[in-house]
mmCIF file of C-alpha atoms in Angstrom:
data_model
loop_
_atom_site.group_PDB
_atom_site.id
_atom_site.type_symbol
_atom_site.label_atom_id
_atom_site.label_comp_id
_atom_site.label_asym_id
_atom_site.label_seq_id
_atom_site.Cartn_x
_atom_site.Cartn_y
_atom_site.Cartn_z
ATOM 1 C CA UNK A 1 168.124 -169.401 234.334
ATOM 2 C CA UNK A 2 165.745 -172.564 235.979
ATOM 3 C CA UNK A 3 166.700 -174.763 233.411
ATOM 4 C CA UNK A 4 170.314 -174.136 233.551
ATOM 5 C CA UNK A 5 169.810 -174.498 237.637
ATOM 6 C CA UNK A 6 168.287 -177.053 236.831
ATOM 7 C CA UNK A 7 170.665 -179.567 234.836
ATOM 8 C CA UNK A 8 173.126 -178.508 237.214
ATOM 9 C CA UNK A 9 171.190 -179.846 240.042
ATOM 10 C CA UNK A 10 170.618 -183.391 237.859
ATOM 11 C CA UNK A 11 174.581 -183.612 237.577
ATOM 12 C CA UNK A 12 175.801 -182.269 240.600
ATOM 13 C CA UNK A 13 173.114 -183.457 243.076
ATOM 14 C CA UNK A 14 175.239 -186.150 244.637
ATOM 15 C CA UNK A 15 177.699 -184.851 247.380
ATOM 16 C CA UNK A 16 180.182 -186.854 249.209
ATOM 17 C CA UNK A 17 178.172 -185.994 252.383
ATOM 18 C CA UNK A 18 175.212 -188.179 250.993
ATOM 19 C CA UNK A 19 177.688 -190.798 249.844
ATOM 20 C CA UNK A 20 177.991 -191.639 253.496
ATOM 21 C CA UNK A 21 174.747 -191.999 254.916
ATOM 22 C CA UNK A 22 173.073 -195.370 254.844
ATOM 23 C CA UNK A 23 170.377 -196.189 253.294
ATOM 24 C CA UNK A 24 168.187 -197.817 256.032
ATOM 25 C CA UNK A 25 168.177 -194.666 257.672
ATOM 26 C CA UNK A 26 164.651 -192.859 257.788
ATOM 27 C CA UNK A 27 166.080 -189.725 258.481
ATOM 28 C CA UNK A 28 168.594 -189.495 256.020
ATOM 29 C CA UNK A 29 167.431 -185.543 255.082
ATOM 30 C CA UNK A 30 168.724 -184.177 258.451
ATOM 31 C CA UNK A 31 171.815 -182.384 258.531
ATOM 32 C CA UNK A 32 172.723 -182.739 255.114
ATOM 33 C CA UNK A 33 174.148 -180.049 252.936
ATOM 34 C CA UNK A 34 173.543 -179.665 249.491
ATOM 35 C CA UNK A 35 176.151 -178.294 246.981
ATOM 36 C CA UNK A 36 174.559 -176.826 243.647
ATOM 37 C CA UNK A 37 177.022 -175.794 240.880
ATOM 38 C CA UNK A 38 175.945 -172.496 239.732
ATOM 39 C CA UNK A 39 173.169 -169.334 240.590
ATOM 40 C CA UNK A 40 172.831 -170.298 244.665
ATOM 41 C CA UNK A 41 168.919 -169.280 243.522
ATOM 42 C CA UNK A 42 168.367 -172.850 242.100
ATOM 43 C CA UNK A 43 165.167 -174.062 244.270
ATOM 44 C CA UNK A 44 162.344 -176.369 243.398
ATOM 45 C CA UNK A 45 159.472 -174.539 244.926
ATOM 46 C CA UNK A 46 156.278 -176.474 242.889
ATOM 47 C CA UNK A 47 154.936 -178.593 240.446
ATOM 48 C CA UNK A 48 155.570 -175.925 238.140
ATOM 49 C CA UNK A 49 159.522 -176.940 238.892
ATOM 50 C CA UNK A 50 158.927 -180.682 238.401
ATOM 51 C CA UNK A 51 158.077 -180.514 234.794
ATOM 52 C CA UNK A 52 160.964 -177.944 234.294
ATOM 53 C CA UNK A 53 163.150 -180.606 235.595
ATOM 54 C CA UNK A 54 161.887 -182.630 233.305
ATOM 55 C CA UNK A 55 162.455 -181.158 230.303
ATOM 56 C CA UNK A 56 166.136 -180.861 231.602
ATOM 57 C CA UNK A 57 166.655 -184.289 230.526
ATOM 58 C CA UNK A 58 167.784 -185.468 227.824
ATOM 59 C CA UNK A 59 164.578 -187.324 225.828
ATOM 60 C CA UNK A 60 162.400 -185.728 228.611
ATOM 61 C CA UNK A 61 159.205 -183.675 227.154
ATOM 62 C CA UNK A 62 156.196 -181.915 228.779
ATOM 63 C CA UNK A 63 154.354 -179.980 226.442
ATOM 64 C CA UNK A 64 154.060 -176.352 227.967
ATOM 65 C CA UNK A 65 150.180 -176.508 226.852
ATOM 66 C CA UNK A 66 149.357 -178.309 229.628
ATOM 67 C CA UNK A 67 149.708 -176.947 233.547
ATOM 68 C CA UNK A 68 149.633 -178.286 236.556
ATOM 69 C CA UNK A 69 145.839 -177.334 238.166
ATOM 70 C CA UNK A 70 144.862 -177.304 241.824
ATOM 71 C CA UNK A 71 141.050 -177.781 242.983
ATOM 72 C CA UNK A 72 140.461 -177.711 246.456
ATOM 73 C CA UNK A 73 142.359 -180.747 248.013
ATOM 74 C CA UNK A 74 142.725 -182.399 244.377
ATOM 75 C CA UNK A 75 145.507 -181.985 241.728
ATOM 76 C CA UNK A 76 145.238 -182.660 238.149
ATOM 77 C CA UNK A 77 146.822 -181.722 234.179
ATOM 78 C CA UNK A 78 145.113 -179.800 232.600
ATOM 79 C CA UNK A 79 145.253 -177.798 228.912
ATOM 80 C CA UNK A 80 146.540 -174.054 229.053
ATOM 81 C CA UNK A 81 145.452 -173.795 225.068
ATOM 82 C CA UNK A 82 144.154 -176.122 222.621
ATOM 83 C CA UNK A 83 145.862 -179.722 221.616
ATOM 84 C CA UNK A 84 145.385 -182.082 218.533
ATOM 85 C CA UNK A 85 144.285 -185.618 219.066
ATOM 86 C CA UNK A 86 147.702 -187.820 219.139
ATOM 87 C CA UNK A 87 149.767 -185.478 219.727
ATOM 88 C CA UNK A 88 152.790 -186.602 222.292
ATOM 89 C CA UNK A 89 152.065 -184.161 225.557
ATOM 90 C CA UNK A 90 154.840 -186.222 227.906
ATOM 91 C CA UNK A 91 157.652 -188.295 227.456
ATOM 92 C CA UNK A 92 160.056 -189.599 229.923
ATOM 93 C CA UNK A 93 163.055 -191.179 229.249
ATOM 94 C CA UNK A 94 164.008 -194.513 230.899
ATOM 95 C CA UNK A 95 166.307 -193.197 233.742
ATOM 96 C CA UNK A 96 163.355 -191.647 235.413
ATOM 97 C CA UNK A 97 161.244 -194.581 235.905
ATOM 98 C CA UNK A 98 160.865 -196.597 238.687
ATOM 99 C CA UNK A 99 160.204 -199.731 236.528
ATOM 100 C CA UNK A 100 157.673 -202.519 237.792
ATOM 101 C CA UNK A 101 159.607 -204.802 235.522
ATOM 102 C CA UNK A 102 160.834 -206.939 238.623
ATOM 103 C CA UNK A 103 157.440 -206.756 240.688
ATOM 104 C CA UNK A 104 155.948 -204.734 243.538
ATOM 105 C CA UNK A 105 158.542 -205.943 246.085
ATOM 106 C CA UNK A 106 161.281 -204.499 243.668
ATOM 107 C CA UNK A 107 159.431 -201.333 243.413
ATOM 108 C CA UNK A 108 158.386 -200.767 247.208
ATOM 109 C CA UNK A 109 162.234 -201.337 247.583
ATOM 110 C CA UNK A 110 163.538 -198.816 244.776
ATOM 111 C CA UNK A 111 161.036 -196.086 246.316
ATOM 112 C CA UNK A 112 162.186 -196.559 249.440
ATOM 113 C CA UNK A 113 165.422 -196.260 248.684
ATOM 114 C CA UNK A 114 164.599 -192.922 246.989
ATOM 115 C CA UNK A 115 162.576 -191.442 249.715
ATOM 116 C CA UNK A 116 165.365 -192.397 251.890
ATOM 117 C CA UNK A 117 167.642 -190.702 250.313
ATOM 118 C CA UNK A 118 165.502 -187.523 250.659
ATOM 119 C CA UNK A 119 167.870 -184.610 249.016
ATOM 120 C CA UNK A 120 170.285 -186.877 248.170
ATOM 121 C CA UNK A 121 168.118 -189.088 245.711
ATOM 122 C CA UNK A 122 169.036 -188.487 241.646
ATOM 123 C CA UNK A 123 165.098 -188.186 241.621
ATOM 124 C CA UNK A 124 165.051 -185.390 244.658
ATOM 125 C CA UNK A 125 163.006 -182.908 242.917
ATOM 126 C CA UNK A 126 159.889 -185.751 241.890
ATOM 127 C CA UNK A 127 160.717 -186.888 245.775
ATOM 128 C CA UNK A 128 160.280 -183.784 247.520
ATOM 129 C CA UNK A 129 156.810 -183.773 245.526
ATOM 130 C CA UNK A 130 155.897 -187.524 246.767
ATOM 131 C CA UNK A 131 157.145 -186.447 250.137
ATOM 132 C CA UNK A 132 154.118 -183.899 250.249
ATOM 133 C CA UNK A 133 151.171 -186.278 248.918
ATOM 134 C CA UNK A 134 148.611 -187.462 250.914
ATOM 135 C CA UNK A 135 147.396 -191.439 250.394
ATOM 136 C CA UNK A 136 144.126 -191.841 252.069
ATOM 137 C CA UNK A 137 143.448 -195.560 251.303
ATOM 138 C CA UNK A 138 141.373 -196.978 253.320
ATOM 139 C CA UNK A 139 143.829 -199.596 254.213
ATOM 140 C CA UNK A 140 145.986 -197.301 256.531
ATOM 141 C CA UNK A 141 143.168 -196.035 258.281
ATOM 142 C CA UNK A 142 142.538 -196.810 261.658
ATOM 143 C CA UNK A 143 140.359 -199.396 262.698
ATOM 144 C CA UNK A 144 137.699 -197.426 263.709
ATOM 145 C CA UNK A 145 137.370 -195.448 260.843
ATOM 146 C CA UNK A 146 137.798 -198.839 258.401
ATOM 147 C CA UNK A 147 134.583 -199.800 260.436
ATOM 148 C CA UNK A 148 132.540 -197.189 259.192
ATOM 149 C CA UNK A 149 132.695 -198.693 255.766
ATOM 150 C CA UNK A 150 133.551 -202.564 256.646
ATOM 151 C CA UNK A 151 130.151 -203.277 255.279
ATOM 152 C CA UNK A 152 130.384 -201.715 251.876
ATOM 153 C CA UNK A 153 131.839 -203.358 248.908
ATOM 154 C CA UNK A 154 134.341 -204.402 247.704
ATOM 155 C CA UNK A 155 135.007 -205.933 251.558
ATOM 156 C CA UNK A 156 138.825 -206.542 251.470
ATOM 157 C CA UNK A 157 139.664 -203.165 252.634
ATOM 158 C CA UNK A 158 143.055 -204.373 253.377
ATOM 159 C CA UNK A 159 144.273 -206.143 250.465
ATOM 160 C CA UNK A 160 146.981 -204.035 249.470
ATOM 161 C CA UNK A 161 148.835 -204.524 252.556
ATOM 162 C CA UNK A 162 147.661 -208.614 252.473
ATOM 163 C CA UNK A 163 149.147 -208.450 249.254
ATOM 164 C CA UNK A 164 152.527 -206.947 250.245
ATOM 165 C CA UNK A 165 152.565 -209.591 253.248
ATOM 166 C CA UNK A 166 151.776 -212.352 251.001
ATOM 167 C CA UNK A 167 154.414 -211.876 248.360
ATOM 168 C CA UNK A 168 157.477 -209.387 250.151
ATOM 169 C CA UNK A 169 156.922 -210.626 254.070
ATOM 170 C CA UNK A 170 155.945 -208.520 256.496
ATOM 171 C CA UNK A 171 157.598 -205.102 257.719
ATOM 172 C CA UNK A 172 157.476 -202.736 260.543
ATOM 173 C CA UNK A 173 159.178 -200.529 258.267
ATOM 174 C CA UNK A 174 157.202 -196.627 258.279
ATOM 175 C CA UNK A 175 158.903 -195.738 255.120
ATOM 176 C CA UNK A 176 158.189 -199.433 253.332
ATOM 177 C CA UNK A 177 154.346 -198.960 254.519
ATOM 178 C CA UNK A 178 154.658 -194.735 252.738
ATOM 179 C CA UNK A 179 156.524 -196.480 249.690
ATOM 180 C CA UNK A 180 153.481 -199.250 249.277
ATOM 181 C CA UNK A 181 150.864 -197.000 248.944
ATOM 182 C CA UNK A 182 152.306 -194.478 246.485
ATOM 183 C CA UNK A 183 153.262 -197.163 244.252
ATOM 184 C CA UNK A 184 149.802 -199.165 244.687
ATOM 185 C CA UNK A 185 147.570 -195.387 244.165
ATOM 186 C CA UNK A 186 150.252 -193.921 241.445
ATOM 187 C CA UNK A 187 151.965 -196.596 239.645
ATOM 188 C CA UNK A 188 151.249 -197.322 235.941
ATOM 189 C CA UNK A 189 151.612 -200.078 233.976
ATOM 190 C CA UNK A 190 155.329 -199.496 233.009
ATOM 191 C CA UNK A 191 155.930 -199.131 237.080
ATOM 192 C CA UNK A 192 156.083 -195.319 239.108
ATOM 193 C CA UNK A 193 157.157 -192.218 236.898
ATOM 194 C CA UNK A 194 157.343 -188.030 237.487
ATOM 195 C CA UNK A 195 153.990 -186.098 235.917
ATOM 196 C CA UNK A 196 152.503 -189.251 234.309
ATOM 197 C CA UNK A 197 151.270 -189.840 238.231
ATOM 198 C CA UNK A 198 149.660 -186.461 238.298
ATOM 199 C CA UNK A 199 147.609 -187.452 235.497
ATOM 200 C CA UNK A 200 143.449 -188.285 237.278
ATOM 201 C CA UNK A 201 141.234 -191.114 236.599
ATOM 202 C CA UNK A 202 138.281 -190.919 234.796
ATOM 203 C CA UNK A 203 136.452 -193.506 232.032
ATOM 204 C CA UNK A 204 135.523 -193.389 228.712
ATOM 205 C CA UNK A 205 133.961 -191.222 226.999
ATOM 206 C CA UNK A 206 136.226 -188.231 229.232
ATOM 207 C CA UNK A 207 138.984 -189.799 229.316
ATOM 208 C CA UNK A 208 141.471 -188.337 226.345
ATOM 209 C CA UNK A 209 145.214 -189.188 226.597
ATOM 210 C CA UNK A 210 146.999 -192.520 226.965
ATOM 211 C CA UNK A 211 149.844 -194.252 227.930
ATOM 212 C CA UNK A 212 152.585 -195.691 225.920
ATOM 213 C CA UNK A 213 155.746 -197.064 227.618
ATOM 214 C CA UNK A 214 158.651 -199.053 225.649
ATOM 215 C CA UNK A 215 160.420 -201.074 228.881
ATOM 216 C CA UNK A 216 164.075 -200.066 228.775
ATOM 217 C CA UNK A 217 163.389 -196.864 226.722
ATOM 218 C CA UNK A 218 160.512 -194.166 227.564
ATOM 219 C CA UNK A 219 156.794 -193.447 229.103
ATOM 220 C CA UNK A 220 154.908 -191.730 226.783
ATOM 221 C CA UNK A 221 151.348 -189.575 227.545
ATOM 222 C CA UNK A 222 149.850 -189.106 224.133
ATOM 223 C CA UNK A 223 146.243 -187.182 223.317
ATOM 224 C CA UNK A 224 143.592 -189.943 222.063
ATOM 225 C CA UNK A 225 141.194 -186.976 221.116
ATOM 226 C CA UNK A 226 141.019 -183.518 221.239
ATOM 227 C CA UNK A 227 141.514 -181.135 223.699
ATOM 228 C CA UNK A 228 140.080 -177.954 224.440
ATOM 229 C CA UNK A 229 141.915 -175.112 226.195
ATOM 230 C CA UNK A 230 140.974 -175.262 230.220
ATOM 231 C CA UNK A 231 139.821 -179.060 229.804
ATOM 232 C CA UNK A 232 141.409 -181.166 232.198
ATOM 233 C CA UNK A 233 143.141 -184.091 230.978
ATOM 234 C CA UNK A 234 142.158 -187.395 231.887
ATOM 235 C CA UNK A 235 143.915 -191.271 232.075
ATOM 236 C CA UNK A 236 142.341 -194.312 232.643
ATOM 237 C CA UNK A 237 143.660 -196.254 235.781
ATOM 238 C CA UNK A 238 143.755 -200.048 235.762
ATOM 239 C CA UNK A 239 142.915 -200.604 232.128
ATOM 240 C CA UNK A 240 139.306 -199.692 233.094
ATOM 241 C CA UNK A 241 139.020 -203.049 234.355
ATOM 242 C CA UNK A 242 138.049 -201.579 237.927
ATOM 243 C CA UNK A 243 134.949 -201.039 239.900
ATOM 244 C CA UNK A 244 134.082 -197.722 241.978
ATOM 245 C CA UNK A 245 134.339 -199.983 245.071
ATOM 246 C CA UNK A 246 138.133 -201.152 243.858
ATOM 247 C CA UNK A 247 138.661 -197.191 242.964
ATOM 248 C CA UNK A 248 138.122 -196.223 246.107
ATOM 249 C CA UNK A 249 140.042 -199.429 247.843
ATOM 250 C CA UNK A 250 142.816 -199.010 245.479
ATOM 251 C CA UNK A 251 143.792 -195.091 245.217
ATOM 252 C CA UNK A 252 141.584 -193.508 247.846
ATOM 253 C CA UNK A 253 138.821 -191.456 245.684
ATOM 254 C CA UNK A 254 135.037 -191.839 244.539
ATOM 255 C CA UNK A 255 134.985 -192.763 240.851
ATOM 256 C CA UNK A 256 133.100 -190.250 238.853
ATOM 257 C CA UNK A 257 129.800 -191.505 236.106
ATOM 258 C CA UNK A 258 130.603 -193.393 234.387
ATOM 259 C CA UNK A 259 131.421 -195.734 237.095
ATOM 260 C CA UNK A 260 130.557 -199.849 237.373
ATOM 261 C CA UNK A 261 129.166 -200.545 240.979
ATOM 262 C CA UNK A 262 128.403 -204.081 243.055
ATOM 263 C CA UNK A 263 127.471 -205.814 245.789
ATOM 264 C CA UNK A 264 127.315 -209.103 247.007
ATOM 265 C CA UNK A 265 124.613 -211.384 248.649
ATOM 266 C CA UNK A 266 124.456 -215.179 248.953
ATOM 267 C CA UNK A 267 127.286 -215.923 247.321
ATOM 268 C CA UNK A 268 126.844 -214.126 243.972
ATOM 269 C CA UNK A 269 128.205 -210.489 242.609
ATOM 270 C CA UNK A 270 125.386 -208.047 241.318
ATOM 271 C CA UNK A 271 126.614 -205.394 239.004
ATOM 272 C CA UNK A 272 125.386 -202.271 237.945
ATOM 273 C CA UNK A 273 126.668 -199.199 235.385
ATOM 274 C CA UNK A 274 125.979 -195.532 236.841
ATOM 275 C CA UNK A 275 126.157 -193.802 233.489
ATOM 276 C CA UNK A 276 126.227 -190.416 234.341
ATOM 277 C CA UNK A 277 125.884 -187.778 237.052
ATOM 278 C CA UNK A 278 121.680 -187.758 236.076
ATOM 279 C CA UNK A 279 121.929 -191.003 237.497
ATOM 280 C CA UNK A 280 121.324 -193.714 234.273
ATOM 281 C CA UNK A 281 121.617 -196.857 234.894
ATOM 282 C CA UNK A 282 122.990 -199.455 232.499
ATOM 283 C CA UNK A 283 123.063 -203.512 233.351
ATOM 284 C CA UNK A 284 126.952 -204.890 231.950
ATOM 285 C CA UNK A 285 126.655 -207.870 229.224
ATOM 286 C CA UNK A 286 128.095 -210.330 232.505
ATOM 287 C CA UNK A 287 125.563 -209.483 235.016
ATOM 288 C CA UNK A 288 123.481 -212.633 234.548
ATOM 289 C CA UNK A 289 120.857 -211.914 237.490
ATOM 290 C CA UNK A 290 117.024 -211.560 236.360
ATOM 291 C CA UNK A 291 115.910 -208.310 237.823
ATOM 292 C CA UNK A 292 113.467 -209.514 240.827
ATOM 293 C CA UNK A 293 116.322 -211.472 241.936
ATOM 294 C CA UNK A 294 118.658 -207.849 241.888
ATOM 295 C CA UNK A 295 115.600 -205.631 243.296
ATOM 296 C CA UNK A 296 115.165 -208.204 246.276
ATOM 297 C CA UNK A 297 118.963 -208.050 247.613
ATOM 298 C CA UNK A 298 119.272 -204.711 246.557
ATOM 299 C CA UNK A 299 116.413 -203.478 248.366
ATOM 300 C CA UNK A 300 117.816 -205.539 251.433
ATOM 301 C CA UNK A 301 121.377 -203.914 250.881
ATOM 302 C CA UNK A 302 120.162 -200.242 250.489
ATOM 303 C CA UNK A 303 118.258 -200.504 254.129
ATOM 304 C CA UNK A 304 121.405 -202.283 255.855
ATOM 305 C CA UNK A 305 123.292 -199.782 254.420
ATOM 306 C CA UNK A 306 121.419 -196.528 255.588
ATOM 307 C CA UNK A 307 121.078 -198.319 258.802
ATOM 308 C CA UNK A 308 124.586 -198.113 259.356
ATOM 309 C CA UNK A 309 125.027 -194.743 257.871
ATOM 310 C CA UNK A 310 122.818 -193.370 261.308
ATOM 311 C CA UNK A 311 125.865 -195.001 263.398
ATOM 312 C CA UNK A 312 128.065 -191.979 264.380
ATOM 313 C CA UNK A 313 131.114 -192.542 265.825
ATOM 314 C CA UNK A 314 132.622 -189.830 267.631
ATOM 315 C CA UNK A 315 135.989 -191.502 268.013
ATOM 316 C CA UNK A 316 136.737 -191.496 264.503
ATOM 317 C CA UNK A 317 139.250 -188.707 263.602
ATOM 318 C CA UNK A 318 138.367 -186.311 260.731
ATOM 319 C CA UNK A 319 139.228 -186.683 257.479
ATOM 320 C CA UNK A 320 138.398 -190.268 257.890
ATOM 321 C CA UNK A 321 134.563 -190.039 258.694
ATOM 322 C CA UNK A 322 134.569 -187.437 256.109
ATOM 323 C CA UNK A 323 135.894 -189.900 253.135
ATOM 324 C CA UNK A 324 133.867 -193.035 254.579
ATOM 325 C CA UNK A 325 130.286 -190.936 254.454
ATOM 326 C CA UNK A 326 131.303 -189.621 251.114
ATOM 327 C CA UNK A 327 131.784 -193.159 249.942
ATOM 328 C CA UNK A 328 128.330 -194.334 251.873
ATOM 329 C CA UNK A 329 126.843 -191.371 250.243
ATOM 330 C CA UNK A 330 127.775 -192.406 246.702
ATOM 331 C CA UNK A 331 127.169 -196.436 247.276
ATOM 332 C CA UNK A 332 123.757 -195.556 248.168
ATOM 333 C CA UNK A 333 122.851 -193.078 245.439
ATOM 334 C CA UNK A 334 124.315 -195.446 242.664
ATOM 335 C CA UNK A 335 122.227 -198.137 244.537
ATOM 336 C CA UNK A 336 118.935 -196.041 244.405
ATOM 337 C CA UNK A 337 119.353 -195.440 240.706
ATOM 338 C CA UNK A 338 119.729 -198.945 240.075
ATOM 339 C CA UNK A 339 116.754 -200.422 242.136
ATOM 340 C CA UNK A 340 114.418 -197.542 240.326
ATOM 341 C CA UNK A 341 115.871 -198.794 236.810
ATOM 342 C CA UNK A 342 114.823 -202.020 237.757
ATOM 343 C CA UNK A 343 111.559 -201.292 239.193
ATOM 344 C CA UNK A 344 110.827 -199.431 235.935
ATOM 345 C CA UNK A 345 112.091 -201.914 233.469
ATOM 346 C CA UNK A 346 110.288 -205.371 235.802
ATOM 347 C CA UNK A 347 106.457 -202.929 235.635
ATOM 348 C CA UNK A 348 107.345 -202.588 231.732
ATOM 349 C CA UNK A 349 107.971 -206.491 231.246
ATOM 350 C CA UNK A 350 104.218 -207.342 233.274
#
């Protein structure tokens, strides 16, 4: 019965009562009725829906081994039994992709669109889900919670809206600023697409599917190892060419071990590999500072840093101080390790 709902909904979504709304309205959703062809039961009530809608199309695949799982505040994929390495767990076909082909003022503008359209978007069901996400970058938060963590790396707190300004112009628009940040904290390579975005973040060696997109033609998810039933399954964002301070800039969460951390001091960039949750440090092949030179700014960033954690500021609005002492907590732990590593390894070399 869904799926029959279902690909009723994907060819009968458009009424002629959407037809005549504008798109620049940002309240497009009110007052609009929606016919469905068939059961009058058809209703997309959760993620479980999403991938069912999915599947509707044609070329769309999600394996039903894997689930969406909910963890407190966090959602992820994960494996209801067990799956082979290279095995093809998602595939979308072209039509529902939001492609970056054109560049991120082309897809802030398509997504907007979308979420304008509200119910009567082709995409409504994916949507509706978007329309319920939270997106706690740190570059919509309000200055006073941005200066909790102004001194922490990376620094440029704001450059995903700089960025925006610098290549699209500048907008007062509420639904362009919504549009931005979903696209910035759940865009892939091949541009913004339904369940691939649900997929989390997490580095080699946990992470154990891919992505595969041909432009034009489909966004794959494919197993790189295998998985075992109840293991959550895990992407890597950004090519793993990111830093935990760009993690948390860039899609609003602390990066698990294994996890690259910096800082900066006179001019130069000191980097540093938390291994694991035990607290290992590793030193990356381009780090090219001895280790006195790393101990002596560290040291002086680790007491700045706790200095500023005993600043309380009672005017900053939960969840905000939540997330920025989370994000103090974990600069300074990774920190800690790092200065000990080095202490150990500069007594060892005297």
């Amino acid at each position: 019965m869904l799926k029959r709902c279902l690909s009723f909904l994907t060819l009968f979504l458009l009424i002629p009562d959407c037809q005549t709304q504008s798109q620049g309205s940002l309240n497009l959703t009110a007052g609009i009725s929606m016919k469905v062809i068939g059961d009058s039961s058809c209703r997309f009530s959760g993620p479980e829906d999403l991938l069912e809608w999915v599947r509707s199309f044609r070329g769309g695949h999600v394996d039903r081994r894997i689930e969406v799982s909910e963890s407190g505040s966090s959602r992820g994929i994960t494996a209801k039994a067990a799956i082979r390495s290279h095995e093809v767990i998602v595939k979308l076909p072209w039509e529902l992709v939001l492609s970056e082909d054109a560049g991120l003022c082309s897809l802030v503008d398509s997504l907007r669109a979308e979420l304008s359209l509200g119910r009567c978007s082709k995409l409504w069901p994916w949507i509706r889900a978007l329309n319920d996400v939270d997106i706690p970058l740190p570059t919509a938060w309000p200055k006073e919670a941005l200066d909790l963590i102004r001194d922490l790396p990376p620094g440029d707190w704001t450059s995903v809206h700089d960025e925006y300004k610098a290549k699209c112009g500048n907008s007062s628009d509420p639904l362009v600023a919504r549009s931005l940040l979903l696209v910035k904290s759940r865009a892939c390579a091949a541009g913004l697409a339904p369940v691939q975005d649900m997929f989390n973040h997490r580095e080699s060696p946990f992470a154990n599917v891919e992505l595969e997109h041909v432009p034009g033609n489909y966004v794959k998810v494919r197993t790189i190892k295998d998985i075992a039933q109840g293991e959550e399954l895990y992407i890597v964002y950004k090519n793993g060419h990111s830093s935990a301070p760009e993690i948390f800039r860039d899609y609003g969460f602390v990066e698990q071990s294994p996890s690259t951390w910096f800082f900066k001091a006179t001019g130069s960039k000191f980097l540093f590999e938390v291994m694991n949750e035990a607290g290992e440090v590793h030193w990356p092949k381009e780090s090219k500072t001895t280790l006195q030179t790393f101990a002596m700014f560290g040291q002086m960033k680790l007491e700045s840093t706790m200095a500023q954690q005993g600043e309380k500021k009672a005017d900053v609005p939960s969840p905000y101080r939540e997330m920025a002492q989370s994000y103090r907590d974990a600069f300074s732990r990774a920190l800690r390790a790092a200065l000990a590593k080095a202490a150990l390894e500069t007594k060892k070399e005297l």
